[in-house]
C-alpha atoms as an extended CHARMM CRD file, in Angstrom:
* protein
*
       227  EXT
         1         1  UNK       CA             -4.5070000000      -15.1520000000       10.4870000000  PROA      1               0.0000000000
         2         2  UNK       CA             -7.9530000000      -16.5550000000       11.6580000000  PROA      2               0.0000000000
         3         3  UNK       CA            -10.8130000000      -13.9310000000       11.0670000000  PROA      3               0.0000000000
         4         4  UNK       CA            -13.8610000000      -13.9970000000       12.3650000000  PROA      4               0.0000000000
         5         5  UNK       CA            -16.5500000000      -12.8400000000        9.2260000000  PROA      5               0.0000000000
         6         6  UNK       CA            -18.5780000000       -9.6000000000       10.3860000000  PROA      6               0.0000000000
         7         7  UNK       CA            -22.2720000000       -8.9550000000        8.3060000000  PROA      7               0.0000000000
         8         8  UNK       CA            -22.0310000000       -5.8900000000        9.6340000000  PROA      8               0.0000000000
         9         9  UNK       CA            -18.8050000000       -4.1660000000        7.5450000000  PROA      9               0.0000000000
        10        10  UNK       CA            -20.0100000000       -2.4910000000        4.6800000000  PROA      10              0.0000000000
        11        11  UNK       CA            -18.1750000000       -2.4190000000        0.9360000000  PROA      11              0.0000000000
        12        12  UNK       CA            -15.7590000000       -1.0630000000        0.5300000000  PROA      12              0.0000000000
        13        13  UNK       CA            -16.0180000000        1.9250000000       -1.6500000000  PROA      13              0.0000000000
        14        14  UNK       CA            -12.4020000000        3.6490000000       -3.1390000000  PROA      14              0.0000000000
        15        15  UNK       CA            -13.4420000000        6.8380000000       -5.5100000000  PROA      15              0.0000000000
        16        16  UNK       CA            -10.5100000000        7.5230000000       -7.0910000000  PROA      16              0.0000000000
        17        17  UNK       CA            -12.2010000000        9.0150000000      -10.2280000000  PROA      17              0.0000000000
        18        18  UNK       CA            -10.0250000000       12.3280000000      -10.3050000000  PROA      18              0.0000000000
        19        19  UNK       CA             -7.2920000000       12.3560000000       -8.7250000000  PROA      19              0.0000000000
        20        20  UNK       CA             -3.8630000000       13.8650000000       -9.5380000000  PROA      20              0.0000000000
        21        21  UNK       CA             -0.9030000000       12.2110000000       -9.1850000000  PROA      21              0.0000000000
        22        22  UNK       CA              2.4890000000       14.0570000000       -8.2740000000  PROA      22              0.0000000000
        23        23  UNK       CA              5.4610000000       12.5980000000       -8.2200000000  PROA      23              0.0000000000
        24        24  UNK       CA              7.5250000000        9.3910000000       -8.0790000000  PROA      24              0.0000000000
        25        25  UNK       CA              9.7770000000        8.7720000000       -5.0980000000  PROA      25              0.0000000000
        26        26  UNK       CA             12.6240000000        6.2590000000       -3.5890000000  PROA      26              0.0000000000
        27        27  UNK       CA             12.4400000000        7.9750000000       -0.0040000000  PROA      27              0.0000000000
        28        28  UNK       CA             15.1270000000        4.6200000000        1.1760000000  PROA      28              0.0000000000
        29        29  UNK       CA             12.7890000000        2.5570000000        2.4250000000  PROA      29              0.0000000000
        30        30  UNK       CA             10.4400000000        1.5870000000       -0.5030000000  PROA      30              0.0000000000
        31        31  UNK       CA              9.4990000000        3.7450000000       -3.7810000000  PROA      31              0.0000000000
        32        32  UNK       CA              6.0240000000        5.9470000000       -3.6360000000  PROA      32              0.0000000000
        33        33  UNK       CA              3.8190000000        8.2410000000       -5.8530000000  PROA      33              0.0000000000
        34        34  UNK       CA              1.8260000000       10.5020000000       -4.4590000000  PROA      34              0.0000000000
        35        35  UNK       CA             -1.1470000000       12.8370000000       -4.8290000000  PROA      35              0.0000000000
        36        36  UNK       CA             -2.6330000000       16.1170000000       -4.2930000000  PROA      36              0.0000000000
        37        37  UNK       CA             -4.6410000000       16.0000000000       -1.1940000000  PROA      37              0.0000000000
        38        38  UNK       CA             -6.1250000000       19.7830000000       -0.7190000000  PROA      38              0.0000000000
        39        39  UNK       CA             -9.4570000000       18.6790000000       -0.8050000000  PROA      39              0.0000000000
        40        40  UNK       CA            -11.5650000000       14.9730000000       -0.7730000000  PROA      40              0.0000000000
        41        41  UNK       CA            -12.0420000000       13.9320000000       -4.5010000000  PROA      41              0.0000000000
        42        42  UNK       CA             -9.4150000000       11.1490000000       -4.1450000000  PROA      42              0.0000000000
        43        43  UNK       CA            -10.8030000000        9.3380000000       -1.0220000000  PROA      43              0.0000000000
        44        44  UNK       CA            -12.1230000000        5.3480000000        0.6700000000  PROA      44              0.0000000000
        45        45  UNK       CA            -15.2800000000        5.7770000000        2.2260000000  PROA      45              0.0000000000
        46        46  UNK       CA            -17.4380000000        2.5980000000        4.0370000000  PROA      46              0.0000000000
        47        47  UNK       CA            -15.8470000000       -0.6010000000        4.3310000000  PROA      47              0.0000000000
        48        48  UNK       CA            -15.1830000000       -0.0310000000        8.2890000000  PROA      48              0.0000000000
        49        49  UNK       CA            -14.1890000000        3.5730000000        7.9880000000  PROA      49              0.0000000000
        50        50  UNK       CA            -16.6310000000        6.0710000000        9.2340000000  PROA      50              0.0000000000
        51        51  UNK       CA            -16.0320000000        8.5410000000        7.1290000000  PROA      51              0.0000000000
        52        52  UNK       CA            -13.8700000000        9.3200000000        3.6650000000  PROA      52              0.0000000000
        53        53  UNK       CA            -10.0340000000        9.0050000000        4.0310000000  PROA      53              0.0000000000
        54        54  UNK       CA             -8.1230000000       10.9350000000        1.6770000000  PROA      54              0.0000000000
        55        55  UNK       CA             -5.6500000000        9.0820000000       -0.5680000000  PROA      55              0.0000000000
        56        56  UNK       CA             -1.6770000000       10.3560000000        0.4790000000  PROA      56              0.0000000000
        57        57  UNK       CA              0.3590000000        7.9350000000       -0.9770000000  PROA      57              0.0000000000
        58        58  UNK       CA              1.0010000000        4.8340000000       -2.3730000000  PROA      58              0.0000000000
        59        59  UNK       CA              3.8770000000        2.6080000000       -2.2400000000  PROA      59              0.0000000000
        60        60  UNK       CA              4.8800000000       -1.1100000000       -2.8310000000  PROA      60              0.0000000000
        61        61  UNK       CA              7.6990000000       -3.5600000000       -0.6130000000  PROA      61              0.0000000000
        62        62  UNK       CA              8.7480000000       -6.0030000000       -1.6890000000  PROA      62              0.0000000000
        63        63  UNK       CA             11.5830000000       -9.7340000000       -1.6790000000  PROA      63              0.0000000000
        64        64  UNK       CA             13.9870000000      -10.3250000000       -2.4630000000  PROA      64              0.0000000000
        65        65  UNK       CA             13.2830000000      -13.9780000000       -3.9380000000  PROA      65              0.0000000000
        66        66  UNK       CA              9.0130000000      -14.7950000000       -4.3830000000  PROA      66              0.0000000000
        67        67  UNK       CA              8.7850000000      -16.8940000000       -1.2780000000  PROA      67              0.0000000000
        68        68  UNK       CA              8.8140000000      -13.3020000000        0.8360000000  PROA      68              0.0000000000
        69        69  UNK       CA              8.1110000000       -9.8200000000        0.4700000000  PROA      69              0.0000000000
        70        70  UNK       CA              4.3690000000       -8.7870000000        1.3520000000  PROA      70              0.0000000000
        71        71  UNK       CA              4.0230000000       -7.6700000000        5.3160000000  PROA      71              0.0000000000
        72        72  UNK       CA              0.3880000000       -9.8530000000        5.3610000000  PROA      72              0.0000000000
        73        73  UNK       CA             -0.0080000000      -13.6490000000        5.2870000000  PROA      73              0.0000000000
        74        74  UNK       CA             -2.8490000000      -15.4630000000        4.3210000000  PROA      74              0.0000000000
        75        75  UNK       CA             -3.1060000000      -19.4940000000        5.9550000000  PROA      75              0.0000000000
        76        76  UNK       CA              0.5210000000      -18.8330000000        6.6940000000  PROA      76              0.0000000000
        77        77  UNK       CA              1.2320000000      -17.7520000000        2.2190000000  PROA      77              0.0000000000
        78        78  UNK       CA              3.2080000000      -14.3490000000        1.8560000000  PROA      78              0.0000000000
        79        79  UNK       CA              3.5370000000      -13.1810000000       -1.7190000000  PROA      79              0.0000000000
        80        80  UNK       CA              6.1750000000      -11.9740000000       -3.4850000000  PROA      80              0.0000000000
        81        81  UNK       CA              5.1680000000       -8.3880000000       -3.0160000000  PROA      81              0.0000000000
        82        82  UNK       CA              2.3750000000       -5.8680000000       -1.6710000000  PROA      82              0.0000000000
        83        83  UNK       CA              1.3420000000       -2.3960000000       -2.5490000000  PROA      83              0.0000000000
        84        84  UNK       CA              0.0760000000        0.0800000000        0.7150000000  PROA      84              0.0000000000
        85        85  UNK       CA             -2.8360000000        2.7940000000       -0.7990000000  PROA      85              0.0000000000
        86        86  UNK       CA             -1.8070000000        5.4940000000        2.4740000000  PROA      86              0.0000000000
        87        87  UNK       CA             -4.9220000000        7.6300000000        3.2930000000  PROA      87              0.0000000000
        88        88  UNK       CA             -6.2290000000        9.9640000000        5.8230000000  PROA      88              0.0000000000
        89        89  UNK       CA             -8.6220000000       11.3510000000        8.0090000000  PROA      89              0.0000000000
        90        90  UNK       CA             -9.4910000000       14.4790000000        6.8610000000  PROA      90              0.0000000000
        91        91  UNK       CA            -12.3530000000       15.3110000000        8.4590000000  PROA      91              0.0000000000
        92        92  UNK       CA            -11.1900000000       15.6080000000       12.3320000000  PROA      92              0.0000000000
        93        93  UNK       CA             -7.3750000000       16.4980000000       11.1870000000  PROA      93              0.0000000000
        94        94  UNK       CA             -5.8630000000       19.0420000000        9.5660000000  PROA      94              0.0000000000
        95        95  UNK       CA             -2.5580000000       17.8750000000        7.7130000000  PROA      95              0.0000000000
        96        96  UNK       CA             -1.1930000000       14.4110000000        7.1020000000  PROA      96              0.0000000000
        97        97  UNK       CA              1.0800000000       14.3570000000       10.1650000000  PROA      97              0.0000000000
        98        98  UNK       CA             -1.6410000000       15.1060000000       13.0550000000  PROA      98              0.0000000000
        99        99  UNK       CA             -3.4790000000       12.1240000000       11.3510000000  PROA      99              0.0000000000
       100       100  UNK       CA             -0.8250000000        9.5210000000       11.7200000000  PROA      100             0.0000000000
       101       101  UNK       CA             -0.2390000000       10.2610000000       15.4920000000  PROA      101             0.0000000000
       102       102  UNK       CA             -3.6670000000        9.6700000000       15.6960000000  PROA      102             0.0000000000
       103       103  UNK       CA             -5.8690000000        6.4340000000       16.4680000000  PROA      103             0.0000000000
       104       104  UNK       CA             -8.1750000000        6.8860000000       13.4420000000  PROA      104             0.0000000000
       105       105  UNK       CA             -6.2650000000        9.6880000000       11.5340000000  PROA      105             0.0000000000
       106       106  UNK       CA             -4.9280000000        6.6400000000        8.7760000000  PROA      106             0.0000000000
       107       107  UNK       CA             -6.2350000000        3.8550000000        6.9530000000  PROA      107             0.0000000000
       108       108  UNK       CA             -4.2980000000        1.8160000000        4.0960000000  PROA      108             0.0000000000
       109       109  UNK       CA             -5.2620000000       -0.3690000000        1.7700000000  PROA      109             0.0000000000
       110       110  UNK       CA             -2.8250000000       -3.2950000000        1.2170000000  PROA      110             0.0000000000
       111       111  UNK       CA             -3.5580000000       -5.4960000000       -2.2790000000  PROA      111             0.0000000000
       112       112  UNK       CA             -1.0340000000       -8.7610000000       -2.4720000000  PROA      112             0.0000000000
       113       113  UNK       CA              0.6950000000       -9.4160000000       -5.4740000000  PROA      113             0.0000000000
       114       114  UNK       CA              1.8040000000      -12.1050000000       -7.1950000000  PROA      114             0.0000000000
       115       115  UNK       CA              3.5250000000      -13.7260000000      -10.4340000000  PROA      115             0.0000000000
       116       116  UNK       CA              2.1650000000      -14.4380000000      -13.2960000000  PROA      116             0.0000000000
       117       117  UNK       CA              1.0360000000      -13.0110000000      -16.7510000000  PROA      117             0.0000000000
       118       118  UNK       CA              2.4560000000       -8.9230000000      -17.0580000000  PROA      118             0.0000000000
       119       119  UNK       CA             -0.4200000000       -6.1170000000      -15.4160000000  PROA      119             0.0000000000
       120       120  UNK       CA             -0.3290000000       -3.8300000000      -19.0000000000  PROA      120             0.0000000000
       121       121  UNK       CA             -0.9950000000       -0.5080000000      -16.5070000000  PROA      121             0.0000000000
       122       122  UNK       CA              1.9590000000       -1.8380000000      -13.8070000000  PROA      122             0.0000000000
       123       123  UNK       CA              3.8710000000       -1.0970000000      -16.9680000000  PROA      123             0.0000000000
       124       124  UNK       CA              3.5530000000        2.8690000000      -16.9370000000  PROA      124             0.0000000000
       125       125  UNK       CA              5.2400000000        2.2280000000      -13.2910000000  PROA      125             0.0000000000
       126       126  UNK       CA              7.6240000000        0.1640000000      -13.5300000000  PROA      126             0.0000000000
       127       127  UNK       CA              8.9210000000        2.1370000000      -16.8680000000  PROA      127             0.0000000000
       128       128  UNK       CA              9.7910000000        5.1540000000      -14.4510000000  PROA      128             0.0000000000
       129       129  UNK       CA             11.8060000000        2.7330000000      -11.8890000000  PROA      129             0.0000000000
       130       130  UNK       CA             14.5130000000        3.0110000000      -13.2900000000  PROA      130             0.0000000000
       131       131  UNK       CA             14.4920000000        7.1830000000      -13.1490000000  PROA      131             0.0000000000
       132       132  UNK       CA             13.8170000000        6.7320000000       -9.7640000000  PROA      132             0.0000000000
       133       133  UNK       CA             16.9280000000        4.1800000000       -8.4990000000  PROA      133             0.0000000000
       134       134  UNK       CA             19.0650000000        6.5680000000       -5.8840000000  PROA      134             0.0000000000
       135       135  UNK       CA             17.1540000000        7.1400000000       -2.6820000000  PROA      135             0.0000000000
       136       136  UNK       CA             16.9210000000       10.7170000000       -1.8060000000  PROA      136             0.0000000000
       137       137  UNK       CA             15.6380000000       10.8520000000       -6.1910000000  PROA      137             0.0000000000
       138       138  UNK       CA             12.7090000000       11.5720000000       -7.7750000000  PROA      138             0.0000000000
       139       139  UNK       CA             10.1310000000       12.3660000000      -11.1270000000  PROA      139             0.0000000000
       140       140  UNK       CA              7.5970000000       14.0700000000      -12.1170000000  PROA      140             0.0000000000
       141       141  UNK       CA              4.6470000000       11.1530000000      -12.6040000000  PROA      141             0.0000000000
       142       142  UNK       CA              2.0020000000       12.8990000000      -13.6820000000  PROA      142             0.0000000000
       143       143  UNK       CA             -2.2550000000       11.0920000000      -14.5840000000  PROA      143             0.0000000000
       144       144  UNK       CA             -1.8710000000        8.3060000000      -13.2270000000  PROA      144             0.0000000000
       145       145  UNK       CA             -4.8650000000        6.3110000000      -11.5180000000  PROA      145             0.0000000000
       146       146  UNK       CA             -4.4040000000        3.6360000000       -8.1550000000  PROA      146             0.0000000000
       147       147  UNK       CA             -7.8220000000        2.7500000000       -9.7740000000  PROA      147             0.0000000000
       148       148  UNK       CA             -6.2760000000        0.6720000000      -12.4140000000  PROA      148             0.0000000000
       149       149  UNK       CA             -4.4610000000       -1.9220000000      -10.1960000000  PROA      149             0.0000000000
       150       150  UNK       CA             -6.6210000000       -2.9650000000       -7.6640000000  PROA      150             0.0000000000
       151       151  UNK       CA             -8.4460000000       -6.0560000000       -8.0080000000  PROA      151             0.0000000000
       152       152  UNK       CA            -12.0370000000       -6.8630000000       -9.6190000000  PROA      152             0.0000000000
       153       153  UNK       CA            -12.8520000000       -7.7590000000       -5.9420000000  PROA      153             0.0000000000
       154       154  UNK       CA            -12.8460000000       -5.4380000000       -2.9760000000  PROA      154             0.0000000000
       155       155  UNK       CA            -13.9000000000       -8.7130000000       -0.2230000000  PROA      155             0.0000000000
       156       156  UNK       CA            -11.4350000000       -7.3230000000        2.7290000000  PROA      156             0.0000000000
       157       157  UNK       CA            -10.2980000000       -8.3950000000        5.9300000000  PROA      157             0.0000000000
       158       158  UNK       CA             -9.8580000000       -5.3650000000        8.1980000000  PROA      158             0.0000000000
       159       159  UNK       CA             -7.7560000000       -5.2650000000       11.7330000000  PROA      159             0.0000000000
       160       160  UNK       CA             -6.4260000000       -1.5290000000       14.3180000000  PROA      160             0.0000000000
       161       161  UNK       CA             -3.2160000000       -1.4270000000       13.5680000000  PROA      161             0.0000000000
       162       162  UNK       CA             -0.0620000000        0.6400000000       12.7450000000  PROA      162             0.0000000000
       163       163  UNK       CA              2.5170000000        1.8880000000       10.2970000000  PROA      163             0.0000000000
       164       164  UNK       CA              4.2840000000       -0.5260000000        9.3550000000  PROA      164             0.0000000000
       165       165  UNK       CA              7.7470000000        1.6580000000        8.9690000000  PROA      165             0.0000000000
       166       166  UNK       CA              9.7160000000        3.9980000000       12.0630000000  PROA      166             0.0000000000
       167       167  UNK       CA              7.4010000000        5.8030000000       13.4740000000  PROA      167             0.0000000000
       168       168  UNK       CA              5.6650000000        2.9800000000       13.4520000000  PROA      168             0.0000000000
       169       169  UNK       CA              2.5990000000        5.2020000000       15.3500000000  PROA      169             0.0000000000
       170       170  UNK       CA             -0.7110000000        3.6270000000       16.0970000000  PROA      170             0.0000000000
       171       171  UNK       CA             -3.0060000000        5.0830000000       13.6260000000  PROA      171             0.0000000000
       172       172  UNK       CA             -3.7070000000        3.0680000000       10.7200000000  PROA      172             0.0000000000
       173       173  UNK       CA             -7.3040000000        0.7890000000        9.9960000000  PROA      173             0.0000000000
       174       174  UNK       CA             -5.6670000000       -1.9010000000        8.2420000000  PROA      174             0.0000000000
       175       175  UNK       CA             -7.9270000000       -2.7830000000        5.3620000000  PROA      175             0.0000000000
       176       176  UNK       CA             -5.9610000000       -6.0380000000        3.7400000000  PROA      176             0.0000000000
       177       177  UNK       CA             -7.8520000000       -6.8050000000       -0.1430000000  PROA      177             0.0000000000
       178       178  UNK       CA             -8.4940000000      -10.8460000000       -0.1950000000  PROA      178             0.0000000000
       179       179  UNK       CA             -7.7320000000      -11.3270000000       -3.8430000000  PROA      179             0.0000000000
       180       180  UNK       CA             -4.3280000000      -10.6210000000       -5.2120000000  PROA      180             0.0000000000
       181       181  UNK       CA             -3.2240000000       -8.3060000000       -8.0590000000  PROA      181             0.0000000000
       182       182  UNK       CA             -0.9510000000      -10.5380000000      -11.1440000000  PROA      182             0.0000000000
       183       183  UNK       CA              1.9660000000       -8.7410000000      -12.2100000000  PROA      183             0.0000000000
       184       184  UNK       CA              5.0520000000      -10.6530000000      -14.0910000000  PROA      184             0.0000000000
       185       185  UNK       CA              8.3000000000      -11.9600000000      -13.4440000000  PROA      185             0.0000000000
       186       186  UNK       CA             10.1930000000       -9.0290000000      -15.4150000000  PROA      186             0.0000000000
       187       187  UNK       CA              7.5940000000       -6.8870000000      -13.5690000000  PROA      187             0.0000000000
       188       188  UNK       CA              8.4720000000       -7.5190000000      -10.1000000000  PROA      188             0.0000000000
       189       189  UNK       CA             11.8890000000       -7.5300000000      -10.8760000000  PROA      189             0.0000000000
       190       190  UNK       CA             12.8300000000       -4.4390000000      -11.8390000000  PROA      190             0.0000000000
       191       191  UNK       CA             10.9430000000       -3.2550000000       -8.0880000000  PROA      191             0.0000000000
       192       192  UNK       CA             14.6480000000       -5.3510000000       -6.9880000000  PROA      192             0.0000000000
       193       193  UNK       CA             17.2400000000       -2.7470000000       -9.2390000000  PROA      193             0.0000000000
       194       194  UNK       CA             16.9280000000        0.2040000000       -6.9510000000  PROA      194             0.0000000000
       195       195  UNK       CA             18.6740000000        1.0940000000       -4.0690000000  PROA      195             0.0000000000
       196       196  UNK       CA             18.0500000000        1.6560000000       -0.9020000000  PROA      196             0.0000000000
       197       197  UNK       CA             22.0200000000        3.7160000000       -1.1960000000  PROA      197             0.0000000000
       198       198  UNK       CA             21.8870000000        7.2530000000       -2.7290000000  PROA      198             0.0000000000
       199       199  UNK       CA             24.0280000000        7.5170000000       -5.6650000000  PROA      199             0.0000000000
       200       200  UNK       CA             28.0110000000        7.9900000000       -4.9280000000  PROA      200             0.0000000000
       201       201  UNK       CA             27.2900000000        5.4490000000       -1.2040000000  PROA      201             0.0000000000
       202       202  UNK       CA             28.0980000000        1.8270000000       -1.8290000000  PROA      202             0.0000000000
       203       203  UNK       CA             24.8750000000        0.2160000000       -4.3080000000  PROA      203             0.0000000000
       204       204  UNK       CA             22.4790000000       -2.1210000000       -1.3950000000  PROA      204             0.0000000000
       205       205  UNK       CA             20.0090000000       -3.8460000000       -3.7160000000  PROA      205             0.0000000000
       206       206  UNK       CA             16.6210000000       -2.7160000000       -1.8870000000  PROA      206             0.0000000000
       207       207  UNK       CA             15.3350000000       -5.6520000000       -1.5540000000  PROA      207             0.0000000000
       208       208  UNK       CA             12.9480000000       -7.4420000000        1.1420000000  PROA      208             0.0000000000
       209       209  UNK       CA             11.6530000000       -4.0760000000        2.5180000000  PROA      209             0.0000000000
       210       210  UNK       CA              9.3260000000       -5.3150000000        4.0320000000  PROA      210             0.0000000000
       211       211  UNK       CA              8.1000000000       -6.0610000000        8.2030000000  PROA      211             0.0000000000
       212       212  UNK       CA              7.7250000000       -9.2140000000        9.1030000000  PROA      212             0.0000000000
       213       213  UNK       CA              4.2190000000       -9.4610000000       10.3690000000  PROA      213             0.0000000000
       214       214  UNK       CA              3.5080000000       -9.3230000000       14.0220000000  PROA      214             0.0000000000
       215       215  UNK       CA              1.3450000000      -10.9810000000       16.7870000000  PROA      215             0.0000000000
       216       216  UNK       CA             -1.4000000000       -9.5140000000       16.8150000000  PROA      216             0.0000000000
       217       217  UNK       CA             -1.7950000000       -9.2400000000       21.3050000000  PROA      217             0.0000000000
       218       218  UNK       CA             -5.4390000000      -10.2230000000       21.7020000000  PROA      218             0.0000000000
       219       219  UNK       CA             -6.5240000000       -7.8640000000       18.7380000000  PROA      219             0.0000000000
       220       220  UNK       CA             -9.6880000000       -9.3450000000       15.8860000000  PROA      220             0.0000000000
       221       221  UNK       CA             -8.9680000000       -9.3180000000       11.8630000000  PROA      221             0.0000000000
       222       222  UNK       CA            -12.2480000000       -9.2990000000       11.1830000000  PROA      222             0.0000000000
       223       223  UNK       CA            -13.8170000000      -10.5460000000        7.3960000000  PROA      223             0.0000000000
       224       224  UNK       CA            -16.0650000000       -8.7640000000        4.9480000000  PROA      224             0.0000000000
       225       225  UNK       CA            -16.9750000000      -11.4920000000        3.1000000000  PROA      225             0.0000000000
       226       226  UNK       CA            -17.9820000000      -16.0030000000        4.6730000000  PROA      226             0.0000000000
       227       227  UNK       CA            -14.6490000000      -17.4620000000        4.7220000000  PROA      227             0.0000000000
C-alpha cells in the first residue's frame, strides 16, 4: 500500500484499563471475544478519530499456511494472522447495530501476528479455544484484557473502509498498527483446530477466513509516522 505521511494525525490512545470481557464464541466465521459496552470505560481515542469509540469485540483471521492469513498486507507481504479490535461510536449512535450502518460508526484496530517465540498473554486465549471448536458454541471468558496483546509501538496506517464480513458496511475507520506481534507456531496451530461447522455436521476446518485485500479505488492511506 502506498501510504502518505500525515503530520496532522494524532497519536492513538488506547484506554483499556477497566474492560470487562464476557464470553468467547465461534460464530462460524472466526473466534470472537465480546465485551460489556454499556459505557465509555473501554475506548480508543485520538488518532484519526473525532471522539471515543467503545470496544465491542475482537476476533482473528488466519490462513492454512504461513504465507497468508492477514486481511491487510505491507509491501505486498501477508502475515499468518491478523487480530481485529472492533469499536463503535457511542457518542453518536444508540447501539452497535446502528453504528455499524453509519459512515463514522466503527473503528477497527488491526494488528498483524507473525510467528516467533511464544506470546505468554495469548495462552489464556489459545487455551480456551477447545471450548468453542464448533460453530455456535460459546463459553464464559472473564477478566481478559486485550491490552496485553498490543505491540509496544502504536504507529499506524489509517484509511476509510468497510467491514470485511457481510454485510460489508462502508462504516469503518481502519487503524492498522505497523508493529506486528509475535506468537508461537503452536499457538497459531490452535486457531486451525477450530471448525466452520456445527457439531454433528461434516467437519470443515476453520482456515483462510480472511477477505483478500481490496483495491483502494482512490482512497488514501495515511501514515502516522515517516517511512
